[in-house]
Amino acid sequence: MSTPTVETGTTKAAGTPTSAVWHALVGACRANPRAAVMTVLWTALASVPAFLHGKVVARALDDGFLVGDRRTGLTWLALLAATALVAAVGAGKAVKSVAGLVEPFRDHLVEFVVAETLQSATAPDGRPDAGAVARLSQQIETVRGTLGMGILGILAFVAGIGSSMAGQSTLSTDVLIFVVPPVVLSLVIFGCSLPVVVRRERAFILSGEHVAASVTGTMEGLRDIQAAGAAEHIRTGVGDRIDENARLGRAVAAVTAWRLLVVGLGARVPIVLIVLGIPWLLDRGTSPGEIAGSVTYAAAAIAPAMTALTACVSDSIIPLWVTLGRILGAGPTRPAPLPVAPGGTTWRPHPALVEVRLRKVGFAYGPHAEPVLRNLSLTVVPGEHLAVVGPSGIGKSTLVNLICGMLQPGTGTVTVAGTDIGALDPQTRARVRVLIPQEAFVFSGTLGENVRYLRPDATPEMVEWACYAVGLTALRDRLGGLDARIDPTTLSAGERQLIALTRAYLSAAPLAVLDEATCHLDPSAEMMAEQAFAARGGTLIVVAHRMSSALRADRILVLDGATAALGTHDDLLASSALYRDLVGHWQGAPA
């Protein structure tokens, strides 16, 4: 049995929790209750024709045209025309009312982005946020446009379907058996497809942003690229991102087309069923006018409402959801607050950003052994913080060893910064990645020699900051300073981990891999160390020992030996039974 491939986007996912978007949208309504109520009332008024369509047709036929009374038939049709004017007034007023929700919310988002940007730029270790302009000028305007259309579209659908069903109930309840089941089934299938659509749409949008950023960076650095003879390499990298963006676009189009088919069936099947059921309806006492009215409800109210729902979700709701999530959760990536070292230390590590990519990787510890990993594909984007979780012995350390080049995959490829990590010599691998295992290595010698092992030229200022950032200061002082000689056998497992973590933090390697490297630390010390690595820069992969480690990550990879799941904490709680079990186990276990 092969493991399904886990594909990711080509850029860092925002991963804003669904609850955050819901909270923002509900807050917009609560902040302007009058506008919300008036929008609902005006939309309800606009749905009056949906309630009367079939009933008017039935009365016009049964009481008018079919009995030779044209005046009565025309009177009923004139009533329908009059209600159309009322509906037009209601629709116009609803548009004005929804502006009372949208414009204040837009202003709130502007304030939010500006505050976040200023906070990031003025914080310690802060830096200007190049994406702020795009969020202010493009993404907020996208939210502004899609929010109003989305609210009106959803309300119009609910009011239209509700009104037509209510009207049908007053006409002939027998017809409901032909209408309600296909509509409900279509809506259920439609709703179940939405999470897939949102994930694909988010990946597509973020991939597009990454393509734009890659092209912009390439254009700005053309001189250096040409001078270094790196044009072919850059072209290949940008081309891969463009190809990935095209693939994601096709995936979005495919699922959208499938949803259109489902909703189309839900809109048309009731009409077909009513027509096929005419003999049965006539036997049940349903009049010809009532049958015609029922067809009118299905064709003139239900079918347009279903079609409008698809357009509303595709054109408004999904772009709104993804873009608002981007604004709320993908603002400037700010380093976690770190302790300020005495003496005005200003040095900070700034490792390069690298991508880690696994393509259809399989591995077994022998030709006849059961594979530990099967057909695993994964992309860890530059600068991302990924947590890996799963039951003990499921292959987490094997995955780490493959990523670090300590093992060679049986099938597939593992690349770091586009290079086969296993093909590099040990010295080069050490410059590309640093691995901190569960049982940390500390050698006999001075504390300073241990800390500087991966960066012998580190200055006192650099070492000082590394000690403060990771949390080694207290142990350093207790041992007698950096020049104190240490005996590894006298150190606890947690103390050895702190030394190894400080050594890795000081390294210039752009990829840091923590394989339960904080398991012997208490939760507060673990949090301090992991926050330091998250703020260090570069790419970070953590095999989580505690649930808190996973929650600090941008995304989480769940391994269970047969499948692999990837997503945010909220995504996995909704989609992965194993992850829910792990969460429950962690929450119930003592700290």
XYZ file of C-alpha atoms in Angstrom:
591
model
C 0.000 0.000 0.000
C 1.544 3.315 -1.033
C 1.247 6.503 0.913
C -0.655 9.332 -0.778
C 1.615 12.140 -1.834
C 1.541 15.197 0.417
C 1.821 18.245 -1.819
C 2.184 21.760 -0.518
C 2.124 25.208 -1.983
C 5.316 26.827 -3.126
C 5.192 29.587 -0.594
C 4.703 29.985 3.079
C 1.099 29.352 3.917
C -0.694 31.878 5.966
C -2.768 29.239 7.621
C -5.012 31.648 9.461
C -7.337 29.638 11.715
C -10.903 29.478 10.487
C -12.024 30.853 13.832
C -10.054 34.055 13.256
C -11.827 34.779 9.968
C -15.199 33.926 11.481
C -14.438 36.182 14.436
C -13.586 39.082 12.138
C -16.723 38.699 10.018
C -19.052 38.236 12.981
C -17.388 41.216 14.643
C -18.150 43.349 11.587
C -21.855 42.523 11.947
C -21.877 43.081 15.699
C -20.164 46.424 15.297
C -22.936 47.633 12.959
C -26.100 45.784 14.018
C -28.514 48.227 12.387
C -26.855 47.844 8.987
C -26.861 44.063 9.399
C -30.557 43.917 10.309
C -31.600 46.285 7.523
C -29.600 44.275 4.974
C -31.464 41.129 6.018
C -34.867 42.856 5.914
C -34.334 44.454 2.501
C -33.079 41.140 1.106
C -36.191 39.442 2.452
C -38.322 42.037 0.675
C -36.439 41.352 -2.562
C -37.394 37.676 -2.265
C -41.132 38.313 -2.429
C -41.367 37.260 -6.109
C -39.671 33.974 -5.243
C -42.529 33.286 -2.819
C -45.267 34.298 -5.263
C -43.961 33.011 -8.605
C -45.453 29.547 -8.574
C -48.547 30.488 -6.580
C -49.424 33.270 -9.037
C -48.932 30.983 -12.043
C -51.110 28.304 -10.442
C -53.946 30.723 -9.674
C -53.657 32.400 -13.077
C -54.133 29.005 -14.748
C -56.605 27.271 -12.437
C -58.788 30.286 -11.700
C -58.235 32.144 -14.945
C -56.967 30.871 -18.245
C -57.946 27.190 -17.866
C -61.569 28.105 -17.062
C -61.772 30.796 -19.738
C -61.463 33.797 -17.368
C -58.681 35.812 -18.973
C -59.247 38.835 -16.754
C -58.560 36.868 -13.585
C -55.491 35.278 -15.184
C -54.121 38.638 -16.268
C -54.853 40.127 -12.846
C -52.719 37.477 -11.168
C -49.885 38.089 -13.628
C -50.148 41.853 -13.047
C -49.733 41.184 -9.331
C -46.523 39.292 -10.075
C -45.236 42.223 -12.136
C -46.001 44.602 -9.268
C -44.061 42.444 -6.823
C -41.099 42.567 -9.207
C -40.986 46.341 -8.703
C -41.073 45.836 -4.940
C -38.223 43.354 -5.229
C -36.165 45.834 -7.232
C -36.588 48.434 -4.482
C -35.594 45.885 -1.840
C -32.486 44.827 -3.767
C -31.371 48.437 -4.195
C -31.870 49.218 -0.529
C -29.988 46.048 0.451
C -26.943 47.186 -1.524
C -26.948 50.501 0.335
C -27.385 48.791 3.697
C -24.522 46.365 3.171
C -22.210 49.340 2.615
C -22.780 50.134 6.281
C -21.072 46.846 7.101
C -18.353 46.856 4.473
C -16.909 50.362 4.763
C -16.311 50.340 8.561
C -14.805 46.861 8.253
C -12.498 48.073 5.490
C -11.369 50.970 7.717
C -10.742 48.530 10.558
C -8.556 46.366 8.329
C -6.520 49.394 7.245
C -5.906 50.305 10.888
C -4.971 46.702 11.647
C -2.414 46.417 8.828
C -0.857 49.806 9.601
C -0.549 48.965 13.307
C 0.957 45.545 12.549
C 3.446 47.045 10.110
C 4.558 49.794 12.476
C 4.874 47.332 15.340
C 7.031 45.051 13.223
C 9.268 47.852 11.982
C 9.834 49.394 15.407
C 10.213 46.191 17.449
C 13.637 44.866 18.470
C 15.027 42.973 15.506
C 12.221 44.538 13.470
C 12.380 45.235 9.784
C 10.173 46.946 7.186
C 7.414 44.788 5.800
C 7.502 44.787 2.010
C 4.098 43.141 1.811
C 2.251 45.883 3.671
C 1.640 47.956 0.550
C 0.088 44.991 -1.246
C -2.203 44.286 1.707
C -3.277 47.927 1.951
C -3.780 48.592 -1.744
C -4.843 45.249 -3.191
C -5.904 42.705 -0.609
C -8.036 45.051 1.510
C -9.819 46.269 -1.615
C -10.427 42.640 -2.574
C -12.034 42.077 0.820
C -14.043 45.273 0.423
C -15.512 44.135 -2.887
C -16.058 40.474 -2.101
C -17.493 41.018 1.389
C -20.483 43.026 0.173
C -21.159 40.725 -2.766
C -20.715 37.654 -0.579
C -23.159 38.865 2.084
C -25.768 39.824 -0.497
C -25.276 36.595 -2.430
C -25.661 34.301 0.581
C -28.659 36.230 1.923
C -30.302 36.216 -1.521
C -29.774 32.450 -1.801
C -31.192 31.726 1.663
C -34.143 34.054 1.134
C -34.799 32.756 -2.372
C -34.701 29.072 -1.475
C -36.667 29.627 1.727
C -39.329 31.711 -0.003
C -39.763 29.265 -2.892
C -40.024 26.300 -0.523
C -42.559 28.174 1.598
C -44.538 29.097 -1.490
C -44.434 25.503 -2.720
C -45.745 24.326 0.669
C -48.840 26.513 0.261
C -49.356 25.183 -3.256
C -48.789 21.408 -3.077
C -46.803 19.587 -0.422
C -46.713 16.456 -2.588
C -44.313 18.179 -4.969
C -41.771 18.713 -2.176
C -40.752 15.061 -2.407
C -39.399 15.798 -5.888
C -37.702 19.047 -4.894
C -36.247 18.825 -1.387
C -34.062 15.648 -1.629
C -32.051 16.642 -4.750
C -31.603 20.205 -3.496
C -30.447 19.079 -0.053
C -28.142 16.412 -1.510
C -26.635 18.933 -3.911
C -26.032 21.442 -1.095
C -24.441 18.786 1.129
C -22.020 17.736 -1.615
C -21.377 21.376 -2.406
C -20.609 22.154 1.250
C -18.304 19.153 1.616
C -16.257 20.362 -1.341
C -15.682 23.840 0.073
C -12.707 22.987 2.350
C -10.918 21.423 -0.621
C -11.639 24.466 -2.753
C -10.439 26.874 -0.063
C -7.197 24.957 0.438
C -6.504 24.827 -3.293
C -7.442 28.467 -3.772
C -5.182 29.509 -0.887
C -2.280 27.489 -2.261
C -2.866 28.981 -5.717
C -2.955 32.569 -4.444
C 0.102 32.148 -2.254
C 1.929 30.407 -5.091
C 1.143 33.380 -7.320
C 2.557 35.738 -4.720
C 5.707 33.653 -4.536
C 6.092 33.660 -8.319
C 5.747 37.441 -8.317
C 8.299 37.780 -5.539
C 10.745 35.463 -7.333
C 10.465 37.368 -10.608
C 10.833 40.726 -8.834
C 13.898 39.550 -6.950
C 15.404 38.167 -10.135
C 14.893 41.441 -11.996
C 16.469 43.423 -9.169
C 19.499 41.114 -9.069
C 20.080 40.598 -12.795
C 23.559 42.131 -12.660
C 24.775 39.879 -9.888
C 23.096 36.827 -11.434
C 24.804 37.420 -14.755
C 28.162 38.133 -13.109
C 27.973 34.909 -11.099
C 26.942 32.827 -14.123
C 23.800 31.741 -12.297
C 21.295 32.610 -15.011
C 20.404 29.004 -15.871
C 19.965 28.041 -12.228
C 17.717 31.039 -11.550
C 15.716 30.388 -14.712
C 15.097 26.795 -13.654
C 14.039 27.822 -10.157
C 11.608 30.478 -11.355
C 10.309 28.132 -14.040
C 9.571 25.450 -11.454
C 7.573 27.933 -9.404
C 5.612 29.034 -12.473
C 4.891 25.400 -13.363
C 3.729 24.751 -9.806
C 1.453 27.791 -9.958
C -0.043 26.520 -13.234
C -0.613 23.082 -11.698
C -2.391 24.618 -8.721
C -4.501 26.741 -11.074
C -5.616 23.627 -12.935
C -6.458 21.954 -9.620
C -8.657 24.909 -8.640
C -10.383 24.861 -12.021
C -11.016 21.107 -11.810
C -12.731 21.182 -8.445
C -14.688 24.295 -9.406
C -15.982 22.588 -12.562
C -17.021 19.572 -10.524
C -18.940 21.759 -8.085
C -20.702 23.490 -10.968
C -21.863 20.092 -12.198
C -23.152 19.112 -8.747
C -25.083 22.341 -8.290
C -26.363 22.149 -11.850
C -27.848 18.733 -11.131
C -29.418 20.093 -7.943
C -31.024 22.885 -9.943
C -32.284 20.812 -12.884
C -33.180 17.450 -11.366
C -36.249 18.807 -9.476
C -37.742 20.017 -12.761
C -37.200 16.628 -14.407
C -38.656 14.788 -11.411
C -41.750 16.997 -11.327
C -42.389 16.412 -15.021
C -41.925 12.648 -14.650
C -44.213 12.650 -11.615
C -47.145 14.449 -13.284
C -49.361 11.315 -13.521
C -48.800 10.563 -9.835
C -49.456 14.178 -8.846
C -52.690 14.299 -10.853
C -53.853 11.086 -9.168
C -53.105 12.731 -5.804
C -55.420 15.611 -6.654
C -52.817 18.184 -7.682
C -54.310 20.550 -10.265
C -52.644 21.349 -13.605
C -52.110 24.910 -12.444
C -50.406 23.724 -9.271
C -48.129 21.467 -11.309
C -47.259 24.384 -13.598
C -46.682 26.560 -10.546
C -44.373 23.933 -9.049
C -42.321 23.821 -12.239
C -42.203 27.623 -12.118
C -40.837 27.530 -8.564
C -38.145 25.044 -9.595
C -37.206 26.843 -12.824
C -37.627 30.502 -11.865
C -36.558 30.442 -8.208
C -34.645 27.336 -7.148
C -32.475 26.874 -10.243
C -31.358 30.554 -10.388
C -30.699 30.519 -6.644
C -28.474 27.446 -6.923
C -26.609 28.905 -9.893
C -26.180 32.227 -8.081
C -24.848 30.380 -5.027
C -22.072 28.814 -7.089
C -21.115 32.145 -8.600
C -21.237 33.843 -5.207
C -19.015 31.245 -3.543
C -16.509 31.110 -6.409
C -16.320 34.838 -7.106
C -16.820 36.282 -3.626
C -16.802 33.922 -0.646
C -13.642 31.955 -1.416
C -11.548 34.993 -2.471
C -12.866 36.803 0.610
C -11.987 33.899 2.911
C -8.495 33.414 1.514
C -7.641 37.110 1.260
C -8.976 37.993 4.694
C -7.043 35.054 6.121
C -3.958 36.388 4.374
C -4.414 39.828 5.918
C -5.093 38.546 9.420
C -2.509 35.802 9.509
C 0.184 36.480 6.926
C 1.361 39.891 7.928
C 4.992 40.606 8.642
C 6.782 37.657 10.162
C 8.207 39.149 13.317
C 10.861 37.440 15.394
C 9.791 36.199 18.782
C 10.912 38.506 21.589
C 14.352 37.564 22.864
C 16.170 38.671 26.023
C 18.410 41.663 25.535
C 22.034 40.826 26.201
C 23.978 43.274 28.394
C 26.619 45.517 26.971
C 24.622 46.629 23.910
C 25.031 43.413 21.922
C 23.740 44.062 18.412
C 24.741 40.914 16.497
C 21.964 38.669 15.201
C 22.207 35.491 13.125
C 20.967 35.984 9.584
C 21.278 32.614 7.826
C 20.226 32.247 4.228
C 16.756 30.990 3.301
C 16.637 27.517 1.743
C 13.923 25.227 0.481
C 13.717 21.566 1.543
C 11.993 19.322 -0.978
C 11.175 15.610 -0.884
C 9.756 13.981 -3.998
C 8.166 10.516 -3.737
C 10.630 9.439 -1.055
C 10.598 5.872 0.195
C 12.946 4.229 2.704
C 13.393 0.851 4.382
C 16.177 -0.421 6.636
C 16.891 -3.402 4.417
C 15.790 -5.002 1.124
C 13.187 -7.190 2.834
C 12.169 -4.806 5.616
C 8.837 -3.043 5.781
C 9.224 0.504 4.422
C 9.313 3.232 7.042
C 8.377 5.941 4.544
C 6.386 5.410 1.364
C 6.026 7.796 -1.552
C 6.318 10.917 0.615
C 6.415 14.291 -1.134
C 6.887 17.458 0.859
C 8.050 21.018 0.306
C 9.296 23.119 3.220
C 9.469 26.628 1.849
C 12.330 29.035 2.624
C 11.984 30.479 6.099
C 9.201 28.107 7.152
C 8.849 26.538 10.605
C 7.582 22.949 10.223
C 6.741 20.599 13.092
C 6.727 16.807 12.602
C 4.535 14.671 14.865
C 3.450 11.056 15.055
C 3.559 7.987 17.292
C 6.899 6.749 18.583
C 8.869 4.689 16.058
C 6.756 5.803 13.108
C 9.650 7.266 11.103
C 10.113 10.844 12.314
C 13.845 10.467 12.978
C 14.246 8.561 9.716
C 12.687 11.501 7.893
C 15.046 13.882 9.690
C 18.083 11.772 8.798
C 17.027 11.750 5.143
C 16.592 15.518 5.137
C 20.006 15.973 6.751
C 21.764 13.594 4.353
C 22.555 11.039 7.051
C 20.567 8.415 5.102
C 19.987 7.917 1.390
C 16.391 7.391 0.206
C 15.563 4.046 -1.356
C 13.341 5.824 -3.868
C 12.795 9.484 -4.700
C 14.938 12.521 -4.002
C 15.732 14.836 -1.090
C 17.070 18.278 -1.926
C 18.048 21.281 0.170
C 18.328 24.556 -1.730
C 17.869 22.553 -4.920
C 20.827 20.243 -4.220
C 20.812 16.528 -3.393
C 21.815 16.754 0.260
C 23.116 13.186 0.309
C 25.563 13.865 -2.531
C 27.406 16.580 -0.586
C 30.558 15.843 1.363
C 30.227 16.024 5.176
C 31.925 19.424 5.451
C 29.587 20.974 2.903
C 26.546 19.361 4.512
C 27.568 20.869 7.844
C 27.516 24.313 6.268
C 24.046 23.717 4.794
C 22.218 22.185 7.753
C 22.658 21.666 11.454
C 21.055 18.735 13.268
C 20.377 18.656 16.991
C 19.366 15.106 18.010
C 17.534 13.993 21.124
C 20.753 12.847 22.775
C 22.971 15.882 22.375
C 26.725 15.524 21.947
C 29.039 17.486 24.225
C 32.772 16.795 24.227
C 35.375 17.281 26.917
C 36.922 20.730 26.764
C 35.826 24.239 27.608
C 32.243 25.399 27.334
C 33.357 27.987 24.781
C 34.967 25.323 22.586
C 31.725 23.363 22.593
C 29.607 26.398 21.753
C 31.945 27.604 18.971
C 32.438 24.157 17.445
C 30.394 24.914 14.309
C 31.594 28.523 14.111
C 35.201 28.758 15.327
C 35.484 32.405 14.241
C 32.526 33.546 16.365
C 33.230 36.783 18.221
C 32.506 37.219 21.946
C 29.507 39.360 21.007
C 28.076 36.577 18.838
C 28.573 33.969 21.553
C 27.050 36.257 24.172
C 23.907 36.744 22.132
C 23.585 33.030 21.361
C 23.783 32.188 25.078
C 21.090 34.730 25.945
C 18.829 33.773 23.049
C 18.767 30.032 23.711
C 18.836 30.271 27.497
C 22.332 29.012 28.309
C 23.316 32.022 30.451
C 22.427 30.551 33.843
C 24.248 27.285 33.122
C 27.241 29.175 31.717
C 27.502 31.245 34.897
C 27.088 28.207 37.135
C 29.841 26.321 35.292
C 32.205 29.271 35.624
C 31.988 30.980 32.221
C 32.941 30.045 28.694
C 36.514 29.208 29.674
C 35.431 26.624 32.239
C 36.333 23.052 31.396
C 33.404 20.658 31.448
C 33.014 16.933 31.877
C 30.051 15.691 29.801
C 29.368 12.884 32.255
C 28.578 15.413 34.988
C 25.985 17.241 32.919
C 22.321 16.352 32.824
C 20.628 15.495 29.538
C 18.869 18.862 29.586
C 22.152 20.728 30.152
C 23.758 18.917 27.247
C 20.789 19.850 25.080
C 21.154 23.536 25.991
C 24.813 23.508 24.986
C 24.076 21.727 21.700
C 21.214 24.096 20.950
C 23.433 27.131 21.530
C 26.093 25.613 19.287
C 23.530 25.065 16.526
C 22.018 28.526 16.949
C 25.443 30.095 16.481
C 26.024 28.099 13.292
C 25.604 29.838 9.948
C 23.726 26.848 8.497
C 20.476 28.006 6.856
C 18.587 24.822 7.800
C 18.168 23.896 11.467
C 16.651 20.515 12.358
C 15.633 19.771 15.957
C 14.921 16.069 16.446
C 13.226 16.190 19.873
C 16.184 18.359 20.793
C 14.317 19.968 23.702
C 12.728 16.844 25.189
C 14.838 17.045 28.379
C 14.030 20.718 28.988
C 11.109 21.992 30.997
C 8.287 23.648 28.990
C 9.441 27.213 29.620
C 13.038 26.457 28.624
C 11.799 24.572 25.582
C 9.648 27.515 24.534
C 12.548 29.947 24.908
C 14.878 27.777 22.822
C 12.330 27.146 20.061
C 11.367 30.813 19.918
C 15.041 31.665 19.529
C 15.366 29.300 16.563
C 12.126 30.592 15.041
C 13.491 34.150 15.272
C 16.968 33.106 14.117
C 15.961 33.083 10.468
C 16.516 30.346 7.950
C 14.358 27.237 7.721
C 13.386 25.300 10.846
C 12.152 21.698 11.167
C 11.198 20.458 14.635
C 10.261 16.927 15.618
C 7.828 17.924 18.354
C 8.126 16.464 21.832
C 5.232 18.442 23.288
C 2.026 19.770 21.778
C 3.218 23.315 22.461
C 6.057 22.775 19.958
C 3.600 21.873 17.229
C 1.392 24.872 17.991
C 4.346 27.231 17.516
C 4.965 25.973 13.973
C 3.647 27.427 10.719
C 2.524 23.970 9.609
C 2.485 20.447 11.021
C 3.305 17.139 9.302
C 1.589 14.081 10.805
C 3.140 10.653 10.096
C 1.419 7.381 10.889
C 3.292 4.879 8.722
C 0.547 4.521 6.108
C -0.406 8.087 5.313
C 0.901 11.590 5.858
C -1.170 14.690 6.600
C -0.002 18.285 6.375
C -1.637 21.513 7.521
C -2.161 23.989 10.317
C -3.298 22.946 13.787
C -6.921 23.854 13.013
C -6.825 22.130 9.613
C -5.503 18.885 11.117
C -7.957 18.905 14.002
C -10.686 18.884 11.374
C -9.117 16.390 8.943
C -6.813 13.987 10.845
C -8.122 11.499 13.396
C -4.556 10.573 14.394
C -3.709 14.211 15.066
C -6.785 14.570 17.263
C -5.659 11.474 19.193
C -2.162 12.899 19.610
C -3.563 16.202 20.824
C -5.712 14.402 23.355
C -2.746 12.319 24.510
C -0.529 15.363 24.905
C -3.189 17.358 26.700
C -3.839 14.512 29.098
C -0.167 13.781 29.807
C 1.722 15.483 32.663
C 4.065 18.289 31.627
